[in-house]
């Protein structure tokens, strides 16, 4: 694999500060990339060290007894990831790793593709907050994607086939990162159809005083 | 070296459902999780609730804890991080599935490297204490304030490149310190 998410994205993923759609793309890359899994593990170790070095806050005096009283609560039935789900055919199962696979409504050939232009089909995935763009593309080999720029960064993870643009060639597992200024025109390489996941990394998360206040209303 | 035996406590919880061991873990980690969750802005009374949910998960999942993979604090950090995100998004955080047929497996690691994980974490903690405050603060911001690199940049009116290079500098300092500690 030649193109990995940059360390900033891996660290944001480990710290838990990436947006939902970026989480989905990074985690799907991790399924294909032991090297980045190691890096994320290292950043998680840093998180653990920061937690351990944090100054303790006072907790409610009855917190421990309240906790101990909950230990025998029955375990909620755990939803296991859908890897053993029979609804996917072998091609889908082997081409699309989790966690992306669970976000698809079915097998690659049965999805409700909508045509973007000739040779390019897309599906909008409902992930994250309003405004986060998460799209799954199928691009016929040899087809070029219309030239475009985007607000914020766009990350594209290739699942099958490959594409090339002025920044390089991207094949299975590779992540292309285009910042807002990059005016690029990717072309799917001849041969196999190119399947890829694209997300935009616009600053959407709720931070700052207003966002923190809104967060209060987003519980459970 | 008097490394705290939190890993042993976790193993005791996992193997023997040891309540006393769990209470000790709670006494150490719950107040720190509260600091973490408060600073990251989980909001009011939700903090205590996520602390409890996270520690309950620690109790339930303790048998999957592997001291060769991570220290107790790293393992608990990842649980609390996920609990918080799940609570905010109301869906499970996307993660890899180790049983997935499409997963590219790890190359086998030399046994002695795997052994060193929790010692490595202890070293990270020691080195963190020696970092200049400005750099330690930046790392805390990245982890404890729910700020992606691009958000830190937008809020501090700094170019993203500057934020990236400052965090890189802090990480490089950390790495240098670790090299000194571990060699
Ligand atoms: Zn990678």
mmCIF file of C-alpha atoms in Angstrom, chain B:
data_model
loop_
_atom_site.group_PDB
_atom_site.id
_atom_site.type_symbol
_atom_site.label_atom_id
_atom_site.label_comp_id
_atom_site.label_asym_id
_atom_site.label_seq_id
_atom_site.Cartn_x
_atom_site.Cartn_y
_atom_site.Cartn_z
ATOM 1 C CA UNK B 1 10.338 -0.278 39.758
ATOM 2 C CA UNK B 2 7.075 0.260 41.611
ATOM 3 C CA UNK B 3 4.783 0.226 38.585
ATOM 4 C CA UNK B 4 1.184 0.296 39.758
ATOM 5 C CA UNK B 5 -0.361 -3.109 39.362
ATOM 6 C CA UNK B 6 -3.504 -1.998 37.576
ATOM 7 C CA UNK B 7 -2.879 -4.596 34.902
ATOM 8 C CA UNK B 8 -2.874 -7.325 37.558
ATOM 9 C CA UNK B 9 -6.068 -5.935 39.044
ATOM 10 C CA UNK B 10 -7.730 -6.051 35.641
ATOM 11 C CA UNK B 11 -6.602 -9.615 35.100
ATOM 12 C CA UNK B 12 -8.017 -10.522 38.531
ATOM 13 C CA UNK B 13 -11.346 -8.985 37.552
ATOM 14 C CA UNK B 14 -11.315 -10.861 34.261
ATOM 15 C CA UNK B 15 -10.406 -14.239 35.721
ATOM 16 C CA UNK B 16 -12.107 -14.240 39.111
ATOM 17 C CA UNK B 17 -14.723 -11.479 38.965
ATOM 18 C CA UNK B 18 -12.722 -9.954 41.821
ATOM 19 C CA UNK B 19 -14.839 -7.121 43.270
ATOM 20 C CA UNK B 20 -12.135 -5.769 45.552
ATOM 21 C CA UNK B 21 -9.774 -5.487 42.595
ATOM 22 C CA UNK B 22 -12.490 -3.707 40.632
ATOM 23 C CA UNK B 23 -13.106 -1.260 43.472
ATOM 24 C CA UNK B 24 -9.391 -0.389 43.437
ATOM 25 C CA UNK B 25 -9.499 0.192 39.697
ATOM 26 C CA UNK B 26 -12.564 2.360 40.137
ATOM 27 C CA UNK B 27 -10.882 4.417 42.848
ATOM 28 C CA UNK B 28 -7.955 5.176 40.542
ATOM 29 C CA UNK B 29 -9.630 5.549 37.176
ATOM 30 C CA UNK B 30 -13.111 6.977 37.844
ATOM 31 C CA UNK B 31 -11.789 10.369 39.065
ATOM 32 C CA UNK B 32 -9.411 10.549 36.078
ATOM 33 C CA UNK B 33 -12.111 9.546 33.625
ATOM 34 C CA UNK B 34 -14.209 12.313 35.104
ATOM 35 C CA UNK B 35 -11.436 14.823 34.404
ATOM 36 C CA UNK B 36 -11.085 13.517 30.878
ATOM 37 C CA UNK B 37 -14.813 13.529 30.124
ATOM 38 C CA UNK B 38 -15.350 16.928 31.717
ATOM 39 C CA UNK B 39 -12.546 18.537 29.756
ATOM 40 C CA UNK B 40 -13.651 16.981 26.505
ATOM 41 C CA UNK B 41 -17.028 18.602 27.089
ATOM 42 C CA UNK B 42 -19.417 15.715 27.398
ATOM 43 C CA UNK B 43 -21.739 18.070 29.246
ATOM 44 C CA UNK B 44 -22.989 18.232 32.838
ATOM 45 C CA UNK B 45 -24.344 15.153 34.485
ATOM 46 C CA UNK B 46 -23.682 13.062 31.429
ATOM 47 C CA UNK B 47 -20.067 12.900 32.645
ATOM 48 C CA UNK B 48 -20.822 10.811 35.724
ATOM 49 C CA UNK B 49 -23.056 8.600 33.653
ATOM 50 C CA UNK B 50 -20.424 7.926 31.007
ATOM 51 C CA UNK B 51 -17.860 7.268 33.766
ATOM 52 C CA UNK B 52 -20.199 4.619 35.196
ATOM 53 C CA UNK B 53 -21.018 3.140 31.809
ATOM 54 C CA UNK B 54 -17.334 2.952 30.936
ATOM 55 C CA UNK B 55 -16.391 1.315 34.244
ATOM 56 C CA UNK B 56 -19.278 -1.125 33.893
ATOM 57 C CA UNK B 57 -17.855 -2.059 30.515
ATOM 58 C CA UNK B 58 -14.458 -2.515 32.162
ATOM 59 C CA UNK B 59 -16.073 -4.978 34.587
ATOM 60 C CA UNK B 60 -17.831 -6.874 31.796
ATOM 61 C CA UNK B 61 -15.017 -6.964 29.289
ATOM 62 C CA UNK B 62 -12.108 -7.489 31.689
ATOM 63 C CA UNK B 63 -11.573 -11.048 30.501
ATOM 64 C CA UNK B 64 -10.670 -9.745 27.051
ATOM 65 C CA UNK B 65 -7.939 -7.509 28.496
ATOM 66 C CA UNK B 66 -4.499 -8.643 27.378
ATOM 67 C CA UNK B 67 -1.596 -7.066 29.271
ATOM 68 C CA UNK B 68 0.693 -7.923 26.361
ATOM 69 C CA UNK B 69 -1.321 -5.580 24.132
ATOM 70 C CA UNK B 70 -1.873 -2.546 26.301
ATOM 71 C CA UNK B 71 -1.628 -1.120 29.769
ATOM 72 C CA UNK B 72 -4.732 -0.830 31.918
ATOM 73 C CA UNK B 73 -4.878 2.930 31.323
ATOM 74 C CA UNK B 74 -4.734 2.572 27.526
ATOM 75 C CA UNK B 75 -7.388 -0.120 27.543
ATOM 76 C CA UNK B 76 -9.674 1.925 29.783
ATOM 77 C CA UNK B 77 -9.010 5.068 27.739
ATOM 78 C CA UNK B 78 -10.247 3.362 24.550
ATOM 79 C CA UNK B 79 -13.370 2.070 26.317
ATOM 80 C CA UNK B 80 -14.255 5.512 27.683
ATOM 81 C CA UNK B 81 -13.499 7.182 24.359
ATOM 82 C CA UNK B 82 -15.886 4.812 22.569
ATOM 83 C CA UNK B 83 -18.585 5.063 25.238
ATOM 84 C CA UNK B 84 -18.567 8.816 24.984
ATOM 85 C CA UNK B 85 -18.777 8.795 21.196
ATOM 86 C CA UNK B 86 -21.514 6.156 21.212
ATOM 87 C CA UNK B 87 -23.512 8.280 23.671
ATOM 88 C CA UNK B 88 -23.116 11.406 21.534
ATOM 89 C CA UNK B 89 -23.880 9.782 18.220
ATOM 90 C CA UNK B 90 -26.340 7.240 19.508
ATOM 91 C CA UNK B 91 -24.774 4.616 17.252
ATOM 92 C CA UNK B 92 -21.704 2.496 17.630
ATOM 93 C CA UNK B 93 -18.395 4.020 16.679
ATOM 94 C CA UNK B 94 -17.061 2.466 13.471
ATOM 95 C CA UNK B 95 -14.324 -0.003 14.286
ATOM 96 C CA UNK B 96 -12.679 -2.928 12.591
ATOM 97 C CA UNK B 97 -14.009 -6.419 13.172
ATOM 98 C CA UNK B 98 -11.112 -8.780 13.957
ATOM 99 C CA UNK B 99 -13.105 -11.733 12.560
ATOM 100 C CA UNK B 100 -13.822 -10.016 9.253
ATOM 101 C CA UNK B 101 -12.914 -12.162 6.209
ATOM 102 C CA UNK B 102 -11.825 -8.988 4.393
ATOM 103 C CA UNK B 103 -9.410 -7.970 7.172
ATOM 104 C CA UNK B 104 -5.722 -7.978 6.269
ATOM 105 C CA UNK B 105 -4.156 -9.690 9.309
ATOM 106 C CA UNK B 106 -1.134 -8.471 11.254
ATOM 107 C CA UNK B 107 2.249 -9.850 10.454
ATOM 108 C CA UNK B 108 3.405 -11.977 13.388
ATOM 109 C CA UNK B 109 5.345 -9.898 15.892
ATOM 110 C CA UNK B 110 8.465 -10.970 17.701
ATOM 111 C CA UNK B 111 7.404 -12.150 21.162
ATOM 112 C CA UNK B 112 9.747 -9.837 23.057
ATOM 113 C CA UNK B 113 8.264 -6.805 21.309
ATOM 114 C CA UNK B 114 4.743 -7.785 22.326
ATOM 115 C CA UNK B 115 5.879 -8.269 25.917
ATOM 116 C CA UNK B 116 7.024 -4.688 26.166
ATOM 117 C CA UNK B 117 3.696 -2.922 25.576
ATOM 118 C CA UNK B 118 2.727 -2.086 29.133
ATOM 119 C CA UNK B 119 6.292 -1.169 30.038
ATOM 120 C CA UNK B 120 6.245 1.138 27.065
ATOM 121 C CA UNK B 121 3.132 2.810 28.446
ATOM 122 C CA UNK B 122 4.835 3.384 31.765
ATOM 123 C CA UNK B 123 7.701 5.021 29.870
ATOM 124 C CA UNK B 124 5.282 7.280 27.962
ATOM 125 C CA UNK B 125 3.877 8.473 31.288
ATOM 126 C CA UNK B 126 7.316 9.292 32.655
ATOM 127 C CA UNK B 127 8.318 11.156 29.502
ATOM 128 C CA UNK B 128 5.061 13.140 29.421
ATOM 129 C CA UNK B 129 6.044 14.648 32.768
ATOM 130 C CA UNK B 130 9.282 15.947 31.297
ATOM 131 C CA UNK B 131 7.728 17.678 28.266
ATOM 132 C CA UNK B 132 7.636 21.473 28.258
ATOM 133 C CA UNK B 133 4.208 22.546 29.525
ATOM 134 C CA UNK B 134 3.267 24.142 26.204
ATOM 135 C CA UNK B 135 3.747 20.870 24.350
ATOM 136 C CA UNK B 136 2.059 18.729 26.971
ATOM 137 C CA UNK B 137 -0.874 21.156 26.851
ATOM 138 C CA UNK B 138 -1.143 20.794 23.099
ATOM 139 C CA UNK B 139 -1.313 17.012 23.374
ATOM 140 C CA UNK B 140 -3.931 17.265 26.101
ATOM 141 C CA UNK B 141 -5.906 19.558 23.826
ATOM 142 C CA UNK B 142 -5.757 17.052 20.997
ATOM 143 C CA UNK B 143 -6.997 14.246 23.246
ATOM 144 C CA UNK B 144 -9.060 15.932 25.929
ATOM 145 C CA UNK B 145 -10.901 18.685 24.130
ATOM 146 C CA UNK B 146 -12.575 16.890 21.257
ATOM 147 C CA UNK B 147 -10.633 18.918 18.775
ATOM 148 C CA UNK B 148 -9.445 17.530 15.524
ATOM 149 C CA UNK B 149 -6.320 19.115 14.103
ATOM 150 C CA UNK B 150 -8.445 21.256 11.792
ATOM 151 C CA UNK B 151 -10.659 22.466 14.658
ATOM 152 C CA UNK B 152 -7.668 23.439 16.799
ATOM 153 C CA UNK B 153 -6.392 25.397 13.809
ATOM 154 C CA UNK B 154 -9.707 27.167 13.182
ATOM 155 C CA UNK B 155 -10.184 28.104 16.844
ATOM 156 C CA UNK B 156 -6.683 29.340 17.498
ATOM 157 C CA UNK B 157 -6.559 31.267 14.216
ATOM 158 C CA UNK B 158 -3.455 29.386 13.243
ATOM 159 C CA UNK B 159 -2.866 27.852 9.850
ATOM 160 C CA UNK B 160 -3.500 24.095 9.900
ATOM 161 C CA UNK B 161 0.119 23.586 8.871
ATOM 162 C CA UNK B 162 1.309 25.380 12.024
ATOM 163 C CA UNK B 163 -0.886 23.238 14.273
ATOM 164 C CA UNK B 164 0.323 20.100 12.537
ATOM 165 C CA UNK B 165 3.960 21.069 12.918
ATOM 166 C CA UNK B 166 3.540 22.011 16.592
ATOM 167 C CA UNK B 167 1.885 18.682 17.351
ATOM 168 C CA UNK B 168 4.581 16.949 15.359
ATOM 169 C CA UNK B 169 7.205 18.770 17.400
ATOM 170 C CA UNK B 170 5.544 17.664 20.638
ATOM 171 C CA UNK B 171 5.416 14.067 19.366
ATOM 172 C CA UNK B 172 9.057 14.233 18.275
ATOM 173 C CA UNK B 173 10.009 15.428 21.785
ATOM 174 C CA UNK B 174 8.017 12.535 23.211
ATOM 175 C CA UNK B 175 9.755 10.098 20.888
ATOM 176 C CA UNK B 176 13.220 11.395 21.847
ATOM 177 C CA UNK B 177 12.352 11.008 25.492
ATOM 178 C CA UNK B 178 11.130 7.470 24.870
ATOM 179 C CA UNK B 179 14.307 6.534 23.070
ATOM 180 C CA UNK B 180 16.289 7.682 26.104
ATOM 181 C CA UNK B 181 13.979 5.771 28.434
ATOM 182 C CA UNK B 182 13.855 2.536 26.500
ATOM 183 C CA UNK B 183 17.418 2.128 25.280
#
